[in-house]
XYZ file of C-alpha atoms in Angstrom:
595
model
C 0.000 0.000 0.000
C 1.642 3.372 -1.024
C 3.233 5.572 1.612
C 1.214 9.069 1.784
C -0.323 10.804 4.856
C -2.353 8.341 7.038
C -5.930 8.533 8.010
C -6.797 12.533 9.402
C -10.019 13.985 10.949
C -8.976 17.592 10.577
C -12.420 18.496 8.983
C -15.552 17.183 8.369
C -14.681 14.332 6.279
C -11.835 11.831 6.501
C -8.673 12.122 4.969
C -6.656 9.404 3.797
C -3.069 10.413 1.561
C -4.457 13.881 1.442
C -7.911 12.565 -0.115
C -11.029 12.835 1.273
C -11.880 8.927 2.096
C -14.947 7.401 3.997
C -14.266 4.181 6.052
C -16.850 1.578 4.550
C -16.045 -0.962 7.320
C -16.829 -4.341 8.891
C -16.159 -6.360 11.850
C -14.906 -9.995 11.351
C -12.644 -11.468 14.548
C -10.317 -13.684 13.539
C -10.926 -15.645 16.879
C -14.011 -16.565 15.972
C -13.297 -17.767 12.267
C -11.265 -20.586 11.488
C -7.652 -19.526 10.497
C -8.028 -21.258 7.124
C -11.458 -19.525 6.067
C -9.857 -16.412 6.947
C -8.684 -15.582 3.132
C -12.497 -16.917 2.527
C -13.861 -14.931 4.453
C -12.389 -11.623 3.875
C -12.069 -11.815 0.287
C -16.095 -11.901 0.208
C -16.339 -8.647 2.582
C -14.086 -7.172 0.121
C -16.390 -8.252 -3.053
C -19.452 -6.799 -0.947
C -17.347 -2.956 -1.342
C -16.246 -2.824 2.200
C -12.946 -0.996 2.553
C -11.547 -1.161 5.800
C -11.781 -4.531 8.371
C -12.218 -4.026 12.087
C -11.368 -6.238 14.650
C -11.005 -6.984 18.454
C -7.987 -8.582 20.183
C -9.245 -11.190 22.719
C -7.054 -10.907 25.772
C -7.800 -13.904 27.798
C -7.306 -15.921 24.514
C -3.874 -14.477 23.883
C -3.283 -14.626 27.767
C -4.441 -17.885 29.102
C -2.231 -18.220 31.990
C -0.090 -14.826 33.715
C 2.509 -14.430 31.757
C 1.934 -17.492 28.837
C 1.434 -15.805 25.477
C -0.064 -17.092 22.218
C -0.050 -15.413 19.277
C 0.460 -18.644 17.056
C -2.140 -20.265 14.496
C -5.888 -19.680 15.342
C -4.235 -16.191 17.011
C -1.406 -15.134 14.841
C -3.071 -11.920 14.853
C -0.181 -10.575 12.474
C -1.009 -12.734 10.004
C -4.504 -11.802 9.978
C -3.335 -7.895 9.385
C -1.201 -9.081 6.701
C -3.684 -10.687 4.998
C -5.845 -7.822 4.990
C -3.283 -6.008 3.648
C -2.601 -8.448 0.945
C -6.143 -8.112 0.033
C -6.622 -4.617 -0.064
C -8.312 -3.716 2.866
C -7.718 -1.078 5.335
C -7.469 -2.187 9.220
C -8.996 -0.748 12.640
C -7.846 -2.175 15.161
C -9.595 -2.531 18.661
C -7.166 -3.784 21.499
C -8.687 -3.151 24.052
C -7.801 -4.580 26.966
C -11.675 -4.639 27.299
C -13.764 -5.507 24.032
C -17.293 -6.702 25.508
C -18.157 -8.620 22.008
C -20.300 -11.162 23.500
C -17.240 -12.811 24.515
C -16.297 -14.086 28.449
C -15.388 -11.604 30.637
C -15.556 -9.109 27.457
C -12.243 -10.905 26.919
C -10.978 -10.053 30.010
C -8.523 -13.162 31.400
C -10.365 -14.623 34.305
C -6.933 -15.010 36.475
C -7.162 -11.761 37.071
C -10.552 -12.445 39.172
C -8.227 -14.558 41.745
C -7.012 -11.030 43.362
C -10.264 -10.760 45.422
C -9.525 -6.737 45.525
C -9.762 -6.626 41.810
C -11.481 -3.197 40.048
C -11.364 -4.121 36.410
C -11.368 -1.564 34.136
C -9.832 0.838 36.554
C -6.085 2.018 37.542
C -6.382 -0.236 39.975
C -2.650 -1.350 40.445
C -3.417 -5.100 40.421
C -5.113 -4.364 36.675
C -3.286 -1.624 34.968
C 0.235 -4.372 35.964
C -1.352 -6.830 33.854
C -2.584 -4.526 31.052
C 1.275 -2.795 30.943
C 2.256 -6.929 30.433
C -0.370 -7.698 28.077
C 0.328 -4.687 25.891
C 4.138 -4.961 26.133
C 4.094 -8.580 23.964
C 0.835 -7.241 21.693
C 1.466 -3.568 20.911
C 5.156 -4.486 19.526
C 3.955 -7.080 17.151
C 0.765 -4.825 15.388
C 3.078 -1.594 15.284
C 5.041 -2.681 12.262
C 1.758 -2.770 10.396
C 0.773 0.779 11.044
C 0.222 2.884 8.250
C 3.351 5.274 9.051
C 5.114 1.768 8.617
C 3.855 0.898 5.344
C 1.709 -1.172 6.760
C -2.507 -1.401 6.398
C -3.659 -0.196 10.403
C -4.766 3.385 9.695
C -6.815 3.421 12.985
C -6.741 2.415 16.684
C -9.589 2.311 19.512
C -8.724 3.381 22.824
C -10.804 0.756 25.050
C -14.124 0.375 24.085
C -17.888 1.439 25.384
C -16.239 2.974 28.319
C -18.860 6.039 29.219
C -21.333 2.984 29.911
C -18.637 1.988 32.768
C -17.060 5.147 33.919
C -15.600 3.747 37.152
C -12.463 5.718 36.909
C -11.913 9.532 35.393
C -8.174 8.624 34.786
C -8.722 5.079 33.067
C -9.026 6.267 29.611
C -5.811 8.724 30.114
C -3.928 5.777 31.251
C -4.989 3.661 28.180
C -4.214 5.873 25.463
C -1.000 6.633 27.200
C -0.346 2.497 26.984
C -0.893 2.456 23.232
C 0.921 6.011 22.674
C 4.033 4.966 25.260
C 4.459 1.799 22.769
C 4.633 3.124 19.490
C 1.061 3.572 18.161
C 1.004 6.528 15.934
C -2.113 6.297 13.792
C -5.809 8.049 14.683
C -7.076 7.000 18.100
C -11.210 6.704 18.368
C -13.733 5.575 20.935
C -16.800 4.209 20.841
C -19.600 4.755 23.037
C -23.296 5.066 22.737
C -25.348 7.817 23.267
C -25.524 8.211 26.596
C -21.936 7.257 27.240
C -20.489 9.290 24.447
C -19.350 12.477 27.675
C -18.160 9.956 29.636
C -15.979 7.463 27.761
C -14.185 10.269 26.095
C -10.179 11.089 26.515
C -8.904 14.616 25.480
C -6.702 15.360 22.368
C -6.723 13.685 19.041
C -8.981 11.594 19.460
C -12.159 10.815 17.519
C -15.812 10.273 18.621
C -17.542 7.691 17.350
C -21.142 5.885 18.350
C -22.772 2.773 17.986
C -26.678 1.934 17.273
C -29.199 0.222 15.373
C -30.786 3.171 13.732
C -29.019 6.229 11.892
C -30.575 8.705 14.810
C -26.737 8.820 16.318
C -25.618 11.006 13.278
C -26.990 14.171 14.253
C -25.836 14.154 18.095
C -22.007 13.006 16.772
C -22.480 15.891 14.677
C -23.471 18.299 17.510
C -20.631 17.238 19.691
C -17.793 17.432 17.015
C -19.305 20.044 14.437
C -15.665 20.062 12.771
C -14.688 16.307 12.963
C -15.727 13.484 10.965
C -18.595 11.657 12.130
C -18.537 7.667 12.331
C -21.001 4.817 13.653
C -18.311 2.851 14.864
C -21.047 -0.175 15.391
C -23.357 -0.481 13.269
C -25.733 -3.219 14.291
C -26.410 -5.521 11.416
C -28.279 -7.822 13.641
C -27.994 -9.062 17.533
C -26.884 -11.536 19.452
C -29.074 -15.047 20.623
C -29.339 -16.282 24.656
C -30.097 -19.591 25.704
C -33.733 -20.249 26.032
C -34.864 -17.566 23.614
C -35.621 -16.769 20.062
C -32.971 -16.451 16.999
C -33.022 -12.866 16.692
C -33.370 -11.520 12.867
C -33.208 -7.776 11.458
C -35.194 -7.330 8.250
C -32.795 -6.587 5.191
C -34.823 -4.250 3.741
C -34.669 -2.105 7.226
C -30.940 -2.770 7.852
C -29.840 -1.190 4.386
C -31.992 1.444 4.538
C -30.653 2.632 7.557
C -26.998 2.049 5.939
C -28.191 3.526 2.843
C -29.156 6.855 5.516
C -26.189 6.983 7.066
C -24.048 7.052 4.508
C -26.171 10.002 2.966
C -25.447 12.207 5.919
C -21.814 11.619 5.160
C -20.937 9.610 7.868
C -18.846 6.959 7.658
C -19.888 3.164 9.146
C -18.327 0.342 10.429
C -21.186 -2.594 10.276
C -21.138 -5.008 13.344
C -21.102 -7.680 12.973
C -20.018 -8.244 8.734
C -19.350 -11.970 9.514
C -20.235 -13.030 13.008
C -18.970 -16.443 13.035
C -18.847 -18.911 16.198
C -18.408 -18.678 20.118
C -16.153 -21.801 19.554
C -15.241 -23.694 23.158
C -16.668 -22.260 25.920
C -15.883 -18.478 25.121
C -19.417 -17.396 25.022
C -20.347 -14.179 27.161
C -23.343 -13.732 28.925
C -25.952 -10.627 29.346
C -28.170 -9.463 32.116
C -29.445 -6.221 32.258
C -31.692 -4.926 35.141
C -31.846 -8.157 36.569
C -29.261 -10.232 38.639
C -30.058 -13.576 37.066
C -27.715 -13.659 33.660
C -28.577 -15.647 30.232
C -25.853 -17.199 28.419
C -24.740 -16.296 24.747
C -25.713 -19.545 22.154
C -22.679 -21.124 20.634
C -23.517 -19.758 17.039
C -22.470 -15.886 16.751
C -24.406 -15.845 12.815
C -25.580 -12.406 14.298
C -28.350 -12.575 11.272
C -24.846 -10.917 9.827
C -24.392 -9.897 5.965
C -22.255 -13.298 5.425
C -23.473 -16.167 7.648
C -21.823 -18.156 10.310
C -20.481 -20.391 7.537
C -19.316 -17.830 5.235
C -22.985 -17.846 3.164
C -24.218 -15.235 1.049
C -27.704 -13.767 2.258
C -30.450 -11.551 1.211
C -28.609 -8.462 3.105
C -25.192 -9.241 1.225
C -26.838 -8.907 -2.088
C -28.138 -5.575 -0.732
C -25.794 -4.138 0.702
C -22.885 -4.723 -1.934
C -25.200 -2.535 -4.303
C -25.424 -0.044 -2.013
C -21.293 0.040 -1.023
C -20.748 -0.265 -5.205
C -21.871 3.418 -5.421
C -19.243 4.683 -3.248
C -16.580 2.713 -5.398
C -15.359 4.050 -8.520
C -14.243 0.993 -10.275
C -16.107 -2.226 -10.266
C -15.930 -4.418 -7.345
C -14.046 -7.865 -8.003
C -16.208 -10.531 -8.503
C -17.866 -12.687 -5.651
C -16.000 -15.462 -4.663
C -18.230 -19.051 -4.849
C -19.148 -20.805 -1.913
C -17.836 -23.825 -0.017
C -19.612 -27.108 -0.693
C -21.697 -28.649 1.882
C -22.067 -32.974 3.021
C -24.376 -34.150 5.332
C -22.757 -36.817 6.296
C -23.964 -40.666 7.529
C -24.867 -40.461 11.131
C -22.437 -41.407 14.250
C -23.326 -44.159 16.349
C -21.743 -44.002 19.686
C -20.280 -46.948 20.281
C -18.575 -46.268 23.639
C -19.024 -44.254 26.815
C -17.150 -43.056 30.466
C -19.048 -41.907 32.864
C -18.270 -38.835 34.560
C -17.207 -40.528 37.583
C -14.220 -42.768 35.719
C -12.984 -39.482 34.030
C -11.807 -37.914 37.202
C -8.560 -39.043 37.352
C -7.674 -36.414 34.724
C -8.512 -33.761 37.077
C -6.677 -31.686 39.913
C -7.723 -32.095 43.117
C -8.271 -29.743 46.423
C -9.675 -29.640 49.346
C -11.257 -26.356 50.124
C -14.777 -25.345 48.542
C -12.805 -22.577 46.297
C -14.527 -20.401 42.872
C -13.211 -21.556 40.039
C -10.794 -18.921 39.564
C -8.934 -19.338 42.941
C -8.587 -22.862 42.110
C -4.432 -24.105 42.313
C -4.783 -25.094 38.903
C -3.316 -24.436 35.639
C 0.008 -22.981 37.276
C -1.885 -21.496 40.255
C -3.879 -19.588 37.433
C -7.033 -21.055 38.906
C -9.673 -22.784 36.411
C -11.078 -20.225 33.704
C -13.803 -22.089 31.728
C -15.930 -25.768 31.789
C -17.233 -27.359 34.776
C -16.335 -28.219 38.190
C -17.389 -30.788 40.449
C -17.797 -30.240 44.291
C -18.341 -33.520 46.832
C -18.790 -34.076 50.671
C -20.313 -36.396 52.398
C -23.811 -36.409 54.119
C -25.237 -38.127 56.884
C -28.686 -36.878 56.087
C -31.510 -35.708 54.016
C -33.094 -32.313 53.701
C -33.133 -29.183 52.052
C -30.143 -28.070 50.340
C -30.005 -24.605 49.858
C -27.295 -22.897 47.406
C -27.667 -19.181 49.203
C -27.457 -18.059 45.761
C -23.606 -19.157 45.727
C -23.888 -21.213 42.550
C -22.353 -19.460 39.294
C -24.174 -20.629 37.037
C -25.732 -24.012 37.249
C -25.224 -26.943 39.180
C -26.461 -30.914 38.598
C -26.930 -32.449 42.287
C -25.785 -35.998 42.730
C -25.930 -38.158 45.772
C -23.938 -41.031 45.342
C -24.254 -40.829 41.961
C -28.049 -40.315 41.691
C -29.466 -37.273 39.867
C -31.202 -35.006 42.147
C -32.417 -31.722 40.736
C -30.649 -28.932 39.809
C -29.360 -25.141 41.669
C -29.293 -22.340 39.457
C -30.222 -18.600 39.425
C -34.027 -19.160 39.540
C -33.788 -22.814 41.356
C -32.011 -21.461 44.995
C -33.500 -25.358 46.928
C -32.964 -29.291 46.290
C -34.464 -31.948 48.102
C -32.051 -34.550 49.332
C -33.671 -37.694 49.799
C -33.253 -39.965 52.958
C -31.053 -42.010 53.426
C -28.928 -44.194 56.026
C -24.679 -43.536 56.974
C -22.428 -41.604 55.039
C -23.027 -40.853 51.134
C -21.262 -38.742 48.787
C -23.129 -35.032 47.821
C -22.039 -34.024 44.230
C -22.448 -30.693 42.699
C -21.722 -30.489 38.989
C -21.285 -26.821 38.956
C -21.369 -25.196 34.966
C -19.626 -21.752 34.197
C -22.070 -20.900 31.956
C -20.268 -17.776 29.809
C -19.403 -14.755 31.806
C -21.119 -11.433 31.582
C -19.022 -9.298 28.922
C -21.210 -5.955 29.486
C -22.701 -3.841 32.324
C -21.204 -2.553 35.768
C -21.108 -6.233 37.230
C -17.528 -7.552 35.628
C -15.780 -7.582 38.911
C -18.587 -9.993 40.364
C -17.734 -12.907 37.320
C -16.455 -15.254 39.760
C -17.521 -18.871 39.199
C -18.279 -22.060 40.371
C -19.533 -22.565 44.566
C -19.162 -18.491 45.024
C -19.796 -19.321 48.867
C -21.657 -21.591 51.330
C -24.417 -23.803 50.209
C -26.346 -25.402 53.328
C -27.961 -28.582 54.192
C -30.742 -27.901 57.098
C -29.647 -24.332 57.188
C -26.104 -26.076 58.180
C -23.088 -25.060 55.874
C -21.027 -27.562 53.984
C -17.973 -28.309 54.686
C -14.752 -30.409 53.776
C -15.207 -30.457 49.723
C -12.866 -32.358 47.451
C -13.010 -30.177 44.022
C -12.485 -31.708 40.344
C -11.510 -29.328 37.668
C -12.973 -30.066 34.652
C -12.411 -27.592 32.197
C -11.978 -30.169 29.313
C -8.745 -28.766 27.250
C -8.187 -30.975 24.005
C -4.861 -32.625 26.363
C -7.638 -33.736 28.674
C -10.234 -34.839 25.846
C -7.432 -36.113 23.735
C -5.948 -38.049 26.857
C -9.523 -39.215 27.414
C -10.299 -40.682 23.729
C -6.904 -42.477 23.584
C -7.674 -44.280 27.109
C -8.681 -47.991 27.416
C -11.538 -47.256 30.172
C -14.007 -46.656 27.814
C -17.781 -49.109 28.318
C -19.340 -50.565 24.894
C -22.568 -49.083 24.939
C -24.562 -52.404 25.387
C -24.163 -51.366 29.001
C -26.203 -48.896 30.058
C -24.825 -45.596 30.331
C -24.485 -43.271 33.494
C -25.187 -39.132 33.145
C -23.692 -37.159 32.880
C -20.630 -38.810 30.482
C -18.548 -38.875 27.632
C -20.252 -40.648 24.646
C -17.329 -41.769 21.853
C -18.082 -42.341 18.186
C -15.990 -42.109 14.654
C -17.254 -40.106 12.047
C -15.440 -41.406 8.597
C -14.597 -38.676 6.124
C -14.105 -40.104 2.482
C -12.612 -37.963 0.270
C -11.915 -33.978 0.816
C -13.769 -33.260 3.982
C -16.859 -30.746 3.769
C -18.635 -27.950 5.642
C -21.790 -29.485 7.893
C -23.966 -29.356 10.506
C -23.910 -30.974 13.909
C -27.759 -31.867 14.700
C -28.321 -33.772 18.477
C -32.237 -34.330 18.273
C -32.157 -37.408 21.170
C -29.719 -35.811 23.184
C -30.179 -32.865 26.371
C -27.370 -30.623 26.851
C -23.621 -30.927 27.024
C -20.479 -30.131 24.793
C -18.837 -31.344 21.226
C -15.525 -31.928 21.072
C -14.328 -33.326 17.150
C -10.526 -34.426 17.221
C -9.947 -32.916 20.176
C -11.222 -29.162 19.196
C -14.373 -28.050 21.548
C -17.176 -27.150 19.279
C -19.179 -25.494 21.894
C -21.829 -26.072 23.826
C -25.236 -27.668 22.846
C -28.698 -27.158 24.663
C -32.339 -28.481 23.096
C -33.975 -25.872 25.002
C -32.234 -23.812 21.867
C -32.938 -21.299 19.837
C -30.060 -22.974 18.345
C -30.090 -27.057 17.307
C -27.404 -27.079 15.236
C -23.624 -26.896 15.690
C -21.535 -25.748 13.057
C -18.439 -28.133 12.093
C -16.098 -26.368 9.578
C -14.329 -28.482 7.387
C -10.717 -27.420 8.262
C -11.132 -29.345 11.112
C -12.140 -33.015 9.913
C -9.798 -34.834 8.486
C -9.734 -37.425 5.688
C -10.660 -41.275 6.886
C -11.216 -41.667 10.501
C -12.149 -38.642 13.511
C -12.891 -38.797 16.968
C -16.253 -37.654 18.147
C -16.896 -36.611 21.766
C -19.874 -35.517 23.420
C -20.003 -34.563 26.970
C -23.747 -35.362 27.406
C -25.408 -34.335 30.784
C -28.676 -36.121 31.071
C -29.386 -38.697 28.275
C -28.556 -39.348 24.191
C -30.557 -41.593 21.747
C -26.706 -42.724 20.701
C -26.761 -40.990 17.516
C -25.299 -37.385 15.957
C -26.805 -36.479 13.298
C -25.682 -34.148 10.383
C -27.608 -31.414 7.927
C -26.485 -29.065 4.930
C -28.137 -26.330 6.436
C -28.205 -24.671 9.899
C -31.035 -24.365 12.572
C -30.920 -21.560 14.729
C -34.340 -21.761 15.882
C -37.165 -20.122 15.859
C -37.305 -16.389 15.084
C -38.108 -13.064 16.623
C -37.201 -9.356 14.749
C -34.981 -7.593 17.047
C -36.589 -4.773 19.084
């Protein structure tokens, strides 16, 4: 890309090399694509006349431990810049530390929760230490590719949504300071909406810009900067889908007309999401607003998006390109074609483990800890999955969770399903029983929140004391179980495995092979005789699976099958009809237009 002046906001309009230039942008996270659909992926937003790609940088991806960095593969982040470049699309580039995105802990590492002082999002000493650490490995690696380095960035966010936090005046200061202090040189924005837009601000150089369904933001970005450019840094292109509701859908027609607005009061857009893609694992945030009891995200993040979750064209594509094609001067390239699809012959399972015989792949401790403050993973407690809590009991009764269980919790004695503790459920009847026998608690980390004033309070897990006969429990032996590919791949090569002629126990592991003949193909996970639980295929977590939906369907992308023989996992929590089923086509559920 030729070497000019980089992106200005010295007047009403954008500058880019001197030219007047309007960002046509769209948000596709690399993290949420896989790596070798990335080229696929982009190379249609490009077709569609979008100039410039956004992006967040997940944190507690690229941080999973203190101190343990990964930047390779699924999170080579600078090869996802370079390709950009390659392609011929401009960058933004949102850091951070704090994204939100609908992603856990809005991508905020969960080891940081183990300092039970923590402020997040604040100079807290504990937090700005580990942002200083975090940005010393990432901001070194995405300044090469800065415009002013010949390089396709022309555009950095400083934090994100912060005016809808605004815990701490001299936050914002200290993050643009971060990003300045290491060698970022190109324009610095924010994004807030309305209401946030006075407080989420940071003095000098920096530009305003909003986010919204509707093209009403315009005007008031207008007000406030009368001499800058004016730019919906998110516009929504759909929403986001919670367990237990309705697959949320925005009209075409409405979603380009409002595009088709904004762009005629010279603005300039960034749609969110362009590609949405896939909460893979258990990365999935979580939302509650005005109430204390949170819903978790669905696996699928299609976001009713421009391009689908598995890269297909839709009805707002089509729309939208002709809209973006008037603010091109040449043509724009051609569309690229679409990956083929196989629905596959089922899986029968054809051998299971029951929860129980798993847990000698799991760390063990005595004190009834959160999740996070578990001396696991290097003493960087447990971040994501399940954990199981046991004592013993000499009695029946009523066991009540005093709210203490984050998020949901199977009950077990000695084995036997009991009910279930969650947000709404708070009591359990234990029945009867004679001596000692073991209490179980099967406690799910259901997706953190990743929005709202409430970040600080995403510990997980038993929280505090549950009681039996308004008794506390005491003396727990704890299993982490946050089922890593080592630990599934550990578990699929084992010889404990039952044939399924015996009757299995819940929750377990169900094992099956799906055979792949010839070049492996794009498809659809579909569970119909199975509850709720977790795929894993060849060792890669798929995500999570409910049949209370909206979602029934779990995408599989092709990249990760291989040719002949792979390993099929389900972690099933309360019963299977032994089969997994494929389809061509997703099933996100039923539908509702978003409000």
């Amino acid at each position: 890309m030729s070497q000019k002046e980089g992106l200005r906001a010295n007047s009403s309009q954008f500058t880019l090399e001197g030219e007047p230039f309007r960002i046509l942008g769209g948000s596709i996270h690399y993290f949420r694509v896989p790596r070798a659909y990335w080229e696929d992926r982009l190379l249609k937003m490009r077709a569609c006349g979008v100039n410039t790609l956004t992006t967040y940088v997940p944190w507690n991806l690229h941080e999973p431990e203190r101190g343990v960095f990964n930047f390779q593969d699924q999170l080579d982040l600078k090869a996802y810049i370079s390709l950009a470049a390659e392609l011929g699309l401009w960058v933004i580039l949102r850091p951070g530390p704090y994204i939100c995105a609908e992603w856990d802990l809005g991508g905020l590492p969960s080891w940081l929760l183990r300092d039970p002082d923590m402020k997040l999002r604040t100079t807290y000493p504990g937090f700005t230490e580990a942002v200083d650490s975090f940005f010393d490995q990432l901001i070194p690696r995405v300044a090469p590719y800065q415009y002013s380095k010949g390089g396709p960035i022309i555009a950095v966010q400083v934090e994100n949504k912060y005016g809808s936090y605004a815990k701490d005046v001299e936050y914002m200061p200290y993050i643009k300071e971060a990003l300045l202090s290491r060698g970022i040189e190109e324009l610095l924005l924010t994004s807030d909406n309305q209401d946030g837009r006075n407080l989420g601000g940071v003095n000098g150089g920096i530009v305003l810009t909003g986010h919204t369904d509707s093209c009403t933001i315009v005007e008031p970005l207008a007000h406030l900067t009368p001499r800058k450019p004016k730019m919906v840094m998110e516009y929504w292109s759909g929403w986001f889908d919670l367990w237990g509701d309705l697959h949320h859908v925005f009209a075409a027609e409405d979603m380009v007309a409002i595009v088709t607005e904004i762009l005629k009061q010279d603005a300039s857009i960034n749609l969110y999401m362009f590609h949405g893609g896939t909460n893979f694992g258990f990365m999935n945030g979580a939302f509650a607003i005005a109430t204390p009891m949170p819903k978790p995200m669905v696996t699928s993040y299609d976001y009713d998006a421009p391009l689908s979750e598995a890269g297909d064209y839709t009805t707002k594509y089509t729309l939208l390109r002709n809209v973006l094609s008037r603010y091109h001067s040449e043509k724009l390239p051609e569309v690229p074609s679409l990956q083929a699809r196989r629905v596959y012959e089922p899986v029968i399972i054809q051998k299971h483990l029951s929860l129980w015989e798993s847990l000698q792949f799991t760390e063990k401790s005595e004190k009834p800890v959160n999740m996070e403050n578990l001396p696991v993973n290097n003493n960087n407690g447990q971040s994501n999955g399940y954990t199981l809590y046991e004592t013993i009991i000499h009695s029946g009764g009523l066991l009540n969770s005093m709210n203490n269980v984050r998020d949901r919790a199977l009950v077990f004695v000695d084995k036997l399903f009991v009910g279930v503790l969650d947000y709404k459920m708070l009591e359990c009847a234990l029945p009867d029983g004679k001596g000692e026998r073991t209490l179980s608690l099967l406690v799910e980390n259901s997706g953190r929140l990743n929005y709202g004033k409430l970040l600080d309070e995403q510990r997980k897990g038993l929280v505090g004391d549950i009681e039996l006969n308004n008794t506390p429990l005491r003396d727990f032996i704890i299993h982490s179980l946050d089922m890593k590919p080592g630990f599934v791949n550990r578990l699929s090569a084992s010889g404990q495995w039952n044939s399924v002629f015996q009757k299995p126990s819940f929750p377990g592991f169900f094992h099956g092979k799906l055979y792949v003949g010839g070049h492996p193909r794009d498809t659809f996970i579909r569970l119909p005789g199975w509850s709720k639980g977790v795929v894993f295929i060849n060792g890669q977590n798929l995500g999570r699976h409910w049949s209370m939906g909206p979602q029934q369907t779990l995408y599989l992308p092709a990249p990760w099958l291989n040719r002949g023989n792979n390993q099929v996992v389900v972690f099933e929590e309360q019963e299977t009809d032994g089969k997994i089923q494929f389809a061509s086509e997703p099933d996100l559920g039923m539908t509702v237009d978003v409000q």
